[in-house]
């Protein structure tokens, strides 16, 4: 009615013994310009397997460490913006939890994003290669390693506050990026 489509719920199984559930409303009324307002939830036993299935790789990320996870978020999608609010991500392996918001806006051939998150505890060594296996920390010109960034047309601000950040088995309290 009135250009609205109710989605209650749409569930999809995904790789890594997981699922994604989406519920909400698509508002396609004349004044809205088209938007989706709803909630998304995802969980599974192996996030690394899901990333492999969609061919999403990061050189320094230990995919085998990305096991059981839960994600929930409010979501708003308009023709020029995607917003994830009240987002929660949990990695069961070590109890790491992230809470926050991410807003992505597409304007004039530029992608703008703003992210603000808080994490209770995060062990960098558990999820990332940090020594010789890390291409950014390995010998060689850092400039050459970062040239791919010139091809990105984006701007933004991303902030994460860690209650405890573990690096090389040392705990750093109240860290912020």
Tab-separated table of N, CA and C in Angstrom:
chain	number	residue	atom	x	y	z
A	1	UNK	N	0.826	-1.194	0.000
A	1	UNK	CA	0.000	0.000	0.000
A	1	UNK	C	0.864	1.248	0.000
A	2	UNK	N	0.469	2.274	-0.767
A	2	UNK	CA	1.205	3.526	-0.782
A	2	UNK	C	2.633	3.387	-1.252
A	3	UNK	N	2.948	2.357	-2.001
A	3	UNK	CA	4.307	2.172	-2.498
A	3	UNK	C	5.219	1.452	-1.532
A	4	UNK	N	4.696	0.868	-0.451
A	4	UNK	CA	5.525	0.156	0.519
A	4	UNK	C	5.480	-1.348	0.292
A	5	UNK	N	6.622	-1.975	0.485
A	5	UNK	CA	6.717	-3.436	0.435
A	5	UNK	C	7.305	-3.883	1.760
A	6	UNK	N	6.579	-4.750	2.459
A	6	UNK	CA	7.025	-5.247	3.752
A	6	UNK	C	7.813	-6.533	3.554
A	7	UNK	N	9.008	-6.576	4.112
A	7	UNK	CA	9.838	-7.781	4.064
A	7	UNK	C	9.868	-8.340	5.476
A	8	UNK	N	9.292	-9.540	5.646
A	8	UNK	CA	9.201	-10.095	6.994
A	8	UNK	C	9.422	-11.577	7.012
A	9	UNK	N	10.409	-12.092	7.495
A	9	UNK	CA	11.808	-11.793	7.200
A	9	UNK	C	12.256	-12.544	5.950
A	10	UNK	N	13.341	-12.096	5.411
A	10	UNK	CA	13.999	-12.770	4.294
A	10	UNK	C	15.261	-13.402	4.867
A	11	UNK	N	15.354	-14.722	4.821
A	11	UNK	CA	16.522	-15.429	5.359
A	11	UNK	C	17.223	-16.180	4.232
A	12	UNK	N	18.548	-16.107	4.254
A	12	UNK	CA	19.358	-16.751	3.226
A	12	UNK	C	20.507	-17.483	3.905
A	13	UNK	N	20.713	-18.740	3.513
A	13	UNK	CA	21.890	-19.463	4.007
A	13	UNK	C	23.102	-18.994	3.220
A	14	UNK	N	24.238	-18.869	3.924
A	14	UNK	CA	25.471	-18.433	3.278
A	14	UNK	C	26.596	-19.402	3.623
A	15	UNK	N	27.669	-19.317	2.872
A	15	UNK	CA	28.835	-20.179	3.106
A	15	UNK	C	29.358	-19.993	4.523
A	16	UNK	N	30.024	-20.998	5.027
A	16	UNK	CA	30.568	-20.948	6.382
A	16	UNK	C	29.532	-21.332	7.418
A	17	UNK	N	28.536	-22.109	6.992
A	17	UNK	CA	27.457	-22.564	7.880
A	17	UNK	C	26.789	-21.376	8.561
A	18	UNK	N	26.406	-20.375	7.734
A	18	UNK	CA	25.806	-19.172	8.282
A	18	UNK	C	24.512	-18.806	7.611
A	19	UNK	N	23.932	-17.711	8.083
A	19	UNK	CA	22.718	-17.196	7.473
A	19	UNK	C	22.693	-15.681	7.609
A	20	UNK	N	21.921	-15.044	6.746
A	20	UNK	CA	21.647	-13.611	6.811
A	20	UNK	C	20.134	-13.466	6.843
A	21	UNK	N	19.654	-12.633	7.751
A	21	UNK	CA	18.215	-12.380	7.873
A	21	UNK	C	17.995	-10.878	7.723
A	22	UNK	N	17.019	-10.535	6.910
A	22	UNK	CA	16.712	-9.142	6.630
A	22	UNK	C	15.222	-8.934	6.833
A	23	UNK	N	14.824	-7.936	7.640
A	23	UNK	CA	13.443	-7.539	7.670
A	23	UNK	C	13.362	-6.033	7.627
A	24	UNK	N	12.235	-5.536	7.094
A	24	UNK	CA	12.049	-4.103	7.007
A	24	UNK	C	11.017	-3.732	5.978
A	25	UNK	N	11.088	-2.482	5.557
A	25	UNK	CA	10.110	-1.931	4.621
A	25	UNK	C	10.847	-1.244	3.484
A	26	UNK	N	10.423	-1.525	2.265
A	26	UNK	CA	10.888	-0.772	1.106
A	26	UNK	C	9.825	0.291	0.853
A	27	UNK	N	10.209	1.548	0.971
A	27	UNK	CA	9.303	2.673	0.750
A	27	UNK	C	9.602	3.246	-0.625
A	28	UNK	N	8.682	3.051	-1.545
A	28	UNK	CA	8.876	3.518	-2.910
A	28	UNK	C	7.845	4.579	-3.264
A	29	UNK	N	7.355	5.285	-2.234
A	29	UNK	CA	6.364	6.331	-2.466
A	29	UNK	C	7.016	7.506	-3.177
A	30	UNK	N	6.200	8.355	-3.759
A	30	UNK	CA	6.713	9.462	-4.573
A	30	UNK	C	7.665	10.368	-3.808
A	31	UNK	N	7.374	10.698	-2.572
A	31	UNK	CA	8.204	11.631	-1.814
A	31	UNK	C	9.485	11.025	-1.263
A	32	UNK	N	9.565	9.697	-1.187
A	32	UNK	CA	10.722	9.081	-0.528
A	32	UNK	C	11.940	8.952	-1.434
A	33	UNK	N	11.758	8.872	-2.731
A	33	UNK	CA	12.871	8.639	-3.645
A	33	UNK	C	13.336	7.192	-3.631
A	34	UNK	N	12.655	6.360	-2.867
A	34	UNK	CA	13.006	4.949	-2.743
A	34	UNK	C	13.975	4.732	-1.601
A	35	UNK	N	13.568	3.946	-0.622
A	35	UNK	CA	14.472	3.644	0.485
A	35	UNK	C	14.059	2.339	1.147
A	36	UNK	N	15.024	1.731	1.810
A	36	UNK	CA	14.780	0.542	2.616
A	36	UNK	C	15.131	0.890	4.055
A	37	UNK	N	14.230	0.578	4.969
A	37	UNK	CA	14.463	0.790	6.393
A	37	UNK	C	14.210	-0.542	7.074
A	38	UNK	N	15.207	-1.045	7.805
A	38	UNK	CA	15.001	-2.334	8.446
A	38	UNK	C	16.139	-2.758	9.338
A	39	UNK	N	16.238	-4.052	9.506
A	39	UNK	CA	17.265	-4.659	10.353
A	39	UNK	C	17.918	-5.801	9.588
A	40	UNK	N	19.187	-6.004	9.875
A	40	UNK	CA	19.914	-7.117	9.293
A	40	UNK	C	20.580	-7.880	10.440
A	41	UNK	N	20.572	-9.194	10.320
A	41	UNK	CA	21.253	-10.046	11.297
A	41	UNK	C	21.968	-11.133	10.515
A	42	UNK	N	23.163	-11.462	10.944
A	42	UNK	CA	23.933	-12.529	10.307
A	42	UNK	C	24.690	-13.270	11.393
A	43	UNK	N	24.846	-14.546	11.188
A	43	UNK	CA	25.680	-15.329	12.103
A	43	UNK	C	26.136	-16.569	11.358
A	44	UNK	N	27.164	-17.186	11.893
A	44	UNK	CA	27.673	-18.390	11.268
A	44	UNK	C	28.826	-18.960	12.052
A	45	UNK	N	29.276	-20.108	11.582
A	45	UNK	CA	30.369	-20.797	12.266
A	45	UNK	C	31.728	-20.480	11.676
A	46	UNK	N	31.762	-19.897	10.416
A	46	UNK	CA	33.056	-19.661	9.798
A	46	UNK	C	32.983	-18.462	8.852
A	47	UNK	N	33.263	-17.276	9.378
A	47	UNK	CA	33.248	-16.054	8.576
A	47	UNK	C	34.326	-16.091	7.496
A	48	UNK	N	35.455	-16.698	7.786
A	48	UNK	CA	36.524	-16.819	6.797
A	48	UNK	C	36.062	-17.575	5.554
A	49	UNK	N	35.294	-18.646	5.739
A	49	UNK	CA	34.761	-19.408	4.596
A	49	UNK	C	33.791	-18.561	3.780
A	50	UNK	N	32.983	-17.729	4.459
A	50	UNK	CA	32.084	-16.832	3.735
A	50	UNK	C	32.881	-15.857	2.885
A	51	UNK	N	33.929	-15.237	3.459
A	51	UNK	CA	34.760	-14.306	2.693
A	51	UNK	C	35.376	-14.995	1.477
A	52	UNK	N	35.848	-16.225	1.648
A	52	UNK	CA	36.418	-16.971	0.511
A	52	UNK	C	35.363	-17.198	-0.564
A	53	UNK	N	34.126	-17.498	-0.170
A	53	UNK	CA	33.067	-17.800	-1.142
A	53	UNK	C	32.718	-16.598	-2.009
A	54	UNK	N	32.899	-15.394	-1.485
A	54	UNK	CA	32.627	-14.191	-2.287
A	54	UNK	C	33.926	-13.563	-2.797
A	55	UNK	N	35.022	-14.335	-2.671
A	55	UNK	CA	36.342	-13.932	-3.159
A	55	UNK	C	36.787	-12.583	-2.593
A	56	UNK	N	36.619	-12.431	-1.290
A	56	UNK	CA	37.049	-11.240	-0.581
A	56	UNK	C	38.253	-11.607	0.268
A	57	UNK	N	39.413	-11.058	-0.111
A	57	UNK	CA	40.666	-11.398	0.559
A	57	UNK	C	41.393	-10.133	0.969
A	58	UNK	N	42.047	-10.176	2.123
A	58	UNK	CA	42.991	-9.153	2.550
A	58	UNK	C	44.286	-9.876	2.823
A	59	UNK	N	45.354	-9.380	2.275
A	59	UNK	CA	46.647	-10.050	2.363
A	59	UNK	C	47.056	-10.356	3.802
A	60	UNK	N	46.758	-9.461	4.720
A	60	UNK	CA	47.269	-9.603	6.086
A	60	UNK	C	46.258	-10.193	7.062
A	61	UNK	N	45.093	-10.559	6.584
A	61	UNK	CA	44.040	-11.094	7.443
A	61	UNK	C	44.136	-12.611	7.512
A	62	UNK	N	44.088	-13.155	8.712
A	62	UNK	CA	44.104	-14.613	8.908
A	62	UNK	C	42.670	-15.133	8.781
A	63	UNK	N	42.279	-15.519	7.570
A	63	UNK	CA	40.913	-15.975	7.327
A	63	UNK	C	40.530	-17.161	8.212
A	64	UNK	N	41.506	-18.030	8.495
A	64	UNK	CA	41.213	-19.207	9.318
A	64	UNK	C	40.863	-18.826	10.754
A	65	UNK	N	41.189	-17.620	11.173
A	65	UNK	CA	40.858	-17.150	12.521
A	65	UNK	C	39.434	-16.620	12.626
A	66	UNK	N	38.846	-16.319	11.478
A	66	UNK	CA	37.494	-15.768	11.482
A	66	UNK	C	36.492	-16.913	11.547
A	67	UNK	N	36.203	-17.346	12.746
A	67	UNK	CA	35.293	-18.481	12.923
A	67	UNK	C	33.913	-17.962	13.327
A	68	UNK	N	33.378	-18.427	14.415
A	68	UNK	CA	32.003	-18.134	14.804
A	68	UNK	C	31.797	-16.636	15.066
A	69	UNK	N	30.696	-16.099	14.525
A	69	UNK	CA	30.425	-14.662	14.614
A	69	UNK	C	28.922	-14.399	14.687
A	70	UNK	N	28.579	-13.214	15.162
A	70	UNK	CA	27.202	-12.711	15.157
A	70	UNK	C	27.259	-11.237	14.808
A	71	UNK	N	26.314	-10.806	13.965
A	71	UNK	CA	26.236	-9.418	13.539
A	71	UNK	C	24.774	-9.003	13.527
A	72	UNK	N	24.478	-7.846	14.100
A	72	UNK	CA	23.134	-7.262	13.993
A	72	UNK	C	23.292	-5.768	13.739
A	73	UNK	N	22.328	-5.188	13.029
A	73	UNK	CA	22.384	-3.759	12.764
A	73	UNK	C	21.040	-3.267	12.242
A	74	UNK	N	20.719	-2.013	12.572
A	74	UNK	CA	19.648	-1.308	11.876
A	74	UNK	C	20.250	-0.851	10.560
A	75	UNK	N	19.433	-0.808	9.507
A	75	UNK	CA	19.972	-0.440	8.200
A	75	UNK	C	19.004	0.491	7.473
A	76	UNK	N	19.578	1.484	6.807
A	76	UNK	CA	18.835	2.407	5.971
A	76	UNK	C	19.562	2.482	4.638
A	77	UNK	N	18.840	2.228	3.557
A	77	UNK	CA	19.429	2.309	2.220
A	77	UNK	C	18.581	3.271	1.397
A	78	UNK	N	19.215	4.307	0.862
A	78	UNK	CA	18.570	5.238	-0.056
A	78	UNK	C	19.376	5.204	-1.358
A	79	UNK	N	18.927	5.894	-2.398
A	79	UNK	CA	19.703	5.867	-3.643
A	79	UNK	C	21.152	6.334	-3.498
A	80	UNK	N	21.447	7.173	-2.511
A	80	UNK	CA	22.800	7.712	-2.372
A	80	UNK	C	23.461	7.412	-1.038
A	81	UNK	N	22.842	6.594	-0.197
A	81	UNK	CA	23.392	6.395	1.140
A	81	UNK	C	23.047	5.010	1.680
A	82	UNK	N	23.982	4.463	2.437
A	82	UNK	CA	23.749	3.248	3.210
A	82	UNK	C	24.206	3.549	4.629
A	83	UNK	N	23.323	3.329	5.595
A	83	UNK	CA	23.662	3.574	6.996
A	83	UNK	C	23.419	2.317	7.811
A	84	UNK	N	24.422	1.946	8.595
A	84	UNK	CA	24.302	0.860	9.561
A	84	UNK	C	24.376	1.510	10.938
A	85	UNK	N	23.289	1.441	11.699
A	85	UNK	CA	23.241	2.062	13.021
A	85	UNK	C	23.013	0.998	14.080
A	86	UNK	N	23.439	1.297	15.286
A	86	UNK	CA	23.285	0.350	16.402
A	86	UNK	C	23.850	-1.018	16.024
A	87	UNK	N	25.000	-1.007	15.373
A	87	UNK	CA	25.616	-2.245	14.891
A	87	UNK	C	26.340	-2.971	16.016
A	88	UNK	N	26.273	-4.287	15.970
A	88	UNK	CA	26.934	-5.133	16.962
A	88	UNK	C	27.588	-6.301	16.236
A	89	UNK	N	28.878	-6.513	16.464
A	89	UNK	CA	29.612	-7.631	15.883
A	89	UNK	C	30.342	-8.345	17.005
A	90	UNK	N	30.197	-9.663	17.045
A	90	UNK	CA	30.832	-10.472	18.084
A	90	UNK	C	31.587	-11.615	17.433
A	91	UNK	N	32.842	-11.803	17.862
A	91	UNK	CA	33.628	-12.972	17.469
A	91	UNK	C	33.703	-13.884	18.687
A	92	UNK	N	33.078	-15.052	18.589
A	92	UNK	CA	33.009	-15.966	19.731
A	92	UNK	C	34.366	-16.503	20.138
A	93	UNK	N	35.315	-16.566	19.195
A	93	UNK	CA	36.633	-17.136	19.467
A	93	UNK	C	37.280	-16.527	20.708
A	94	UNK	N	37.229	-15.205	20.805
A	94	UNK	CA	37.864	-14.539	21.945
A	94	UNK	C	36.948	-13.544	22.651
A	95	UNK	N	35.681	-13.496	22.245
A	95	UNK	CA	34.731	-12.597	22.889
A	95	UNK	C	34.847	-11.149	22.453
A	96	UNK	N	35.589	-10.879	21.381
A	96	UNK	CA	35.694	-9.504	20.888
A	96	UNK	C	34.319	-9.006	20.458
A	97	UNK	N	33.978	-7.794	20.886
A	97	UNK	CA	32.710	-7.184	20.517
A	97	UNK	C	32.954	-5.777	19.992
A	98	UNK	N	32.269	-5.451	18.902
A	98	UNK	CA	32.322	-4.123	18.313
A	98	UNK	C	30.904	-3.559	18.284
A	99	UNK	N	30.750	-2.317	18.725
A	99	UNK	CA	29.463	-1.631	18.693
A	99	UNK	C	29.660	-0.295	18.008
A	100	UNK	N	28.700	0.110	17.154
A	100	UNK	CA	28.856	1.415	16.528
A	100	UNK	C	27.993	1.624	15.321
A	101	UNK	N	28.398	2.597	14.512
A	101	UNK	CA	27.641	3.039	13.349
A	101	UNK	C	28.581	3.233	12.163
A	102	UNK	N	28.056	2.998	10.966
A	102	UNK	CA	28.798	3.237	9.730
A	102	UNK	C	27.843	3.854	8.722
A	103	UNK	N	28.234	5.001	8.156
A	103	UNK	CA	27.412	5.696	7.172
A	103	UNK	C	28.243	5.888	5.907
A	104	UNK	N	27.697	5.457	4.768
A	104	UNK	CA	28.396	5.555	3.484
A	104	UNK	C	27.512	6.354	2.542
A	105	UNK	N	28.062	7.404	1.967
A	105	UNK	CA	27.294	8.255	1.055
A	105	UNK	C	28.042	8.366	-0.267
A	106	UNK	N	27.298	8.230	-1.358
A	106	UNK	CA	27.849	8.352	-2.704
A	106	UNK	C	27.439	9.714	-3.243
A	107	UNK	N	28.410	10.593	-3.477
A	107	UNK	CA	28.083	11.927	-3.971
A	107	UNK	C	29.136	12.384	-4.972
A	108	UNK	N	28.697	12.854	-6.125
A	108	UNK	CA	29.585	13.418	-7.137
A	108	UNK	C	30.815	12.563	-7.409
A	109	UNK	N	30.614	11.293	-7.716
A	109	UNK	CA	31.688	10.362	-8.056
A	109	UNK	C	32.675	10.149	-6.918
A	110	UNK	N	32.264	10.459	-5.701
A	110	UNK	CA	33.120	10.294	-4.540
A	110	UNK	C	32.347	9.516	-3.486
A	111	UNK	N	33.025	8.638	-2.815
A	111	UNK	CA	32.428	7.850	-1.749
A	111	UNK	C	32.885	8.440	-0.423
A	112	UNK	N	31.928	8.876	0.382
A	112	UNK	CA	32.232	9.438	1.698
A	112	UNK	C	31.739	8.465	2.754
A	113	UNK	N	32.559	8.229	3.767
A	113	UNK	CA	32.112	7.335	4.832
A	113	UNK	C	32.504	7.892	6.187
A	114	UNK	N	31.670	7.574	7.175
A	114	UNK	CA	31.945	7.943	8.554
A	114	UNK	C	31.635	6.720	9.400
A	115	UNK	N	32.597	6.286	10.173
A	115	UNK	CA	32.402	5.140	11.057
A	115	UNK	C	32.833	5.488	12.464
A	116	UNK	N	32.077	5.025	13.420
A	116	UNK	CA	32.390	5.277	14.820
A	116	UNK	C	32.077	3.997	15.595
A	117	UNK	N	33.120	3.338	16.105
A	117	UNK	CA	32.944	2.054	16.779
A	117	UNK	C	33.674	2.030	18.112
A	118	UNK	N	33.207	1.139	18.958
A	118	UNK	CA	33.867	0.863	20.235
A	118	UNK	C	34.035	-0.647	20.329
A	119	UNK	N	35.206	-1.072	20.785
A	119	UNK	CA	35.487	-2.504	20.944
A	119	UNK	C	35.883	-2.769	22.389
A	120	UNK	N	35.412	-3.886	22.931
A	120	UNK	CA	35.771	-4.209	24.309
A	120	UNK	C	37.223	-4.679	24.400
A	121	UNK	N	37.600	-5.586	23.531
A	121	UNK	CA	38.950	-6.160	23.535
A	121	UNK	C	39.188	-6.725	22.143
A	122	UNK	N	40.386	-6.515	21.630
A	122	UNK	CA	40.705	-7.058	20.318
A	122	UNK	C	42.162	-7.470	20.307
A	123	UNK	N	42.411	-8.725	19.909
A	123	UNK	CA	43.759	-9.277	19.852
A	123	UNK	C	44.229	-9.239	18.398
A	124	UNK	N	45.056	-8.268	18.075
A	124	UNK	CA	45.544	-8.057	16.706
A	124	UNK	C	46.242	-9.305	16.169
A	125	UNK	N	47.085	-9.935	16.981
A	125	UNK	CA	47.847	-11.102	16.537
A	125	UNK	C	46.956	-12.284	16.184
A	126	UNK	N	45.768	-12.376	16.778
A	126	UNK	CA	44.858	-13.488	16.492
A	126	UNK	C	44.254	-13.390	15.095
A	127	UNK	N	44.099	-12.174	14.581
A	127	UNK	CA	43.375	-11.981	13.324
A	127	UNK	C	44.227	-11.453	12.176
A	128	UNK	N	45.410	-10.924	12.463
A	128	UNK	CA	46.240	-10.334	11.414
A	128	UNK	C	47.672	-10.847	11.505
A	129	UNK	N	48.324	-10.992	10.327
A	129	UNK	CA	49.747	-11.271	10.289
A	129	UNK	C	50.450	-9.969	10.663
A	130	UNK	N	51.339	-10.029	11.633
A	130	UNK	CA	51.951	-8.789	12.113
A	130	UNK	C	53.463	-8.754	11.957
A	131	UNK	N	54.079	-9.826	11.513
A	131	UNK	CA	55.538	-9.831	11.379
A	131	UNK	C	55.916	-9.925	9.911
A	132	UNK	N	56.839	-10.831	9.567
A	132	UNK	CA	57.342	-10.970	8.209
A	132	UNK	C	56.278	-11.317	7.186
A	133	UNK	N	55.158	-11.898	7.610
A	133	UNK	CA	54.089	-12.269	6.685
A	133	UNK	C	53.241	-11.078	6.271
A	134	UNK	N	53.384	-9.969	6.950
A	134	UNK	CA	52.593	-8.780	6.657
A	134	UNK	C	53.297	-7.982	5.573
A	135	UNK	N	52.619	-7.765	4.428
A	135	UNK	CA	53.287	-7.082	3.317
A	135	UNK	C	53.637	-5.643	3.641
A	136	UNK	N	52.897	-4.999	4.535
A	136	UNK	CA	53.188	-3.604	4.857
A	136	UNK	C	54.348	-3.467	5.835
A	137	UNK	N	54.604	-4.517	6.618
A	137	UNK	CA	55.714	-4.470	7.569
A	137	UNK	C	56.969	-5.156	7.039
A	138	UNK	N	56.846	-5.856	5.908
A	138	UNK	CA	57.982	-6.555	5.305
A	138	UNK	C	58.917	-5.540	4.634
A	139	UNK	N	60.162	-5.936	4.369
A	139	UNK	CA	61.108	-5.022	3.721
A	139	UNK	C	60.604	-4.571	2.348
A	140	UNK	N	60.973	-3.374	1.972
A	140	UNK	CA	60.579	-2.836	0.675
A	140	UNK	C	59.981	-1.454	0.850
A	141	UNK	N	59.777	-0.781	-0.258
A	141	UNK	CA	59.263	0.580	-0.232
A	141	UNK	C	57.790	0.612	0.167
A	142	UNK	N	57.497	1.325	1.251
A	142	UNK	CA	56.117	1.472	1.695
A	142	UNK	C	55.304	2.228	0.652
A	143	UNK	N	55.915	3.196	-0.009
A	143	UNK	CA	55.224	3.964	-1.031
A	143	UNK	C	54.690	3.054	-2.135
A	144	UNK	N	55.516	2.120	-2.625
A	144	UNK	CA	55.076	1.201	-3.676
A	144	UNK	C	53.927	0.323	-3.190
A	145	UNK	N	53.955	-0.055	-1.920
A	145	UNK	CA	52.911	-0.911	-1.375
A	145	UNK	C	51.576	-0.185	-1.244
A	146	UNK	N	51.614	1.145	-1.176
A	146	UNK	CA	50.394	1.913	-0.953
A	146	UNK	C	49.886	2.645	-2.197
A	147	UNK	N	50.552	2.481	-3.345
A	147	UNK	CA	50.143	3.187	-4.557
A	147	UNK	C	48.711	2.870	-5.000
A	148	UNK	N	48.213	1.694	-4.678
A	148	UNK	CA	46.847	1.326	-5.061
A	148	UNK	C	45.819	2.282	-4.452
A	149	UNK	N	46.177	2.964	-3.373
A	149	UNK	CA	45.248	3.909	-2.736
A	149	UNK	C	44.920	5.089	-3.648
A	150	UNK	N	45.819	5.411	-4.594
A	150	UNK	CA	45.562	6.510	-5.526
A	150	UNK	C	44.354	6.245	-6.412
A	151	UNK	N	43.979	4.981	-6.603
A	151	UNK	CA	42.844	4.641	-7.453
A	151	UNK	C	41.504	4.761	-6.738
A	152	UNK	N	41.528	4.985	-5.442
A	152	UNK	CA	40.287	5.110	-4.684
A	152	UNK	C	39.824	6.556	-4.675
A	153	UNK	N	38.552	6.746	-4.922
A	153	UNK	CA	37.968	8.076	-4.867
A	153	UNK	C	37.024	8.102	-3.676
A	154	UNK	N	37.594	8.335	-2.504
A	154	UNK	CA	36.782	8.321	-1.295
A	154	UNK	C	37.389	9.229	-0.244
A	155	UNK	N	36.544	9.617	0.664
A	155	UNK	CA	37.006	10.379	1.814
A	155	UNK	C	36.192	9.917	3.005
A	156	UNK	N	36.709	10.146	4.160
A	156	UNK	CA	35.930	9.744	5.309
A	156	UNK	C	36.696	9.794	6.598
A	157	UNK	N	36.001	9.350	7.609
A	157	UNK	CA	36.529	9.354	8.957
A	157	UNK	C	36.093	8.050	9.609
A	158	UNK	N	37.038	7.329	10.169
A	158	UNK	CA	36.738	6.054	10.810
A	158	UNK	C	37.415	6.038	12.173
A	159	UNK	N	36.625	5.894	13.205
A	159	UNK	CA	37.151	5.946	14.565
A	159	UNK	C	36.781	4.650	15.287
A	160	UNK	N	37.771	4.050	15.942
A	160	UNK	CA	37.527	2.886	16.795
A	160	UNK	C	38.193	3.147	18.140
A	161	UNK	N	37.435	2.970	19.187
A	161	UNK	CA	37.982	3.069	20.542
A	161	UNK	C	38.020	1.659	21.115
A	162	UNK	N	39.211	1.237	21.525
A	162	UNK	CA	39.406	-0.086	22.103
A	162	UNK	C	39.544	0.044	23.612
A	163	UNK	N	38.722	-0.682	24.363
A	163	UNK	CA	38.921	-0.734	25.808
A	163	UNK	C	40.242	-1.437	26.104
A	164	UNK	N	40.530	-2.496	25.349
A	164	UNK	CA	41.807	-3.217	25.471
A	164	UNK	C	42.215	-3.713	24.089
A	165	UNK	N	43.396	-3.334	23.674
A	165	UNK	CA	43.956	-3.768	22.397
A	165	UNK	C	45.179	-4.612	22.710
A	166	UNK	N	45.180	-5.856	22.219
A	166	UNK	CA	46.288	-6.767	22.499
A	166	UNK	C	47.149	-6.870	21.245
A	167	UNK	N	48.437	-6.581	21.419
A	167	UNK	CA	49.384	-6.677	20.318
A	167	UNK	C	50.669	-7.289	20.860
A	168	UNK	N	51.106	-8.371	20.224
A	168	UNK	CA	52.319	-9.065	20.639
A	168	UNK	C	52.245	-9.457	22.126
A	169	UNK	N	51.053	-9.939	22.516
A	169	UNK	CA	50.759	-10.416	23.877
A	169	UNK	C	50.826	-9.312	24.941
A	170	UNK	N	50.884	-8.065	24.514
A	170	UNK	CA	50.874	-6.952	25.460
A	170	UNK	C	49.532	-6.226	25.345
A	171	UNK	N	48.945	-5.895	26.488
A	171	UNK	CA	47.630	-5.249	26.518
A	171	UNK	C	47.802	-3.739	26.616
A	172	UNK	N	47.145	-3.027	25.690
A	172	UNK	CA	47.130	-1.571	25.685
A	172	UNK	C	45.702	-1.129	25.996
A	173	UNK	N	45.518	-0.438	27.111
A	173	UNK	CA	44.191	-0.004	27.554
A	173	UNK	C	43.807	1.322	26.894
A	174	UNK	N	42.496	1.482	26.656
A	174	UNK	CA	41.910	2.738	26.183
A	174	UNK	C	42.648	3.317	24.965
A	175	UNK	N	42.684	2.546	23.894
A	175	UNK	CA	43.331	2.992	22.650
A	175	UNK	C	42.274	3.511	21.682
A	176	UNK	N	42.653	4.497	20.883
A	176	UNK	CA	41.715	5.097	19.938
A	176	UNK	C	42.426	5.376	18.624
A	177	UNK	N	41.732	5.126	17.506
A	177	UNK	CA	42.304	5.429	16.202
A	177	UNK	C	41.592	6.589	15.583
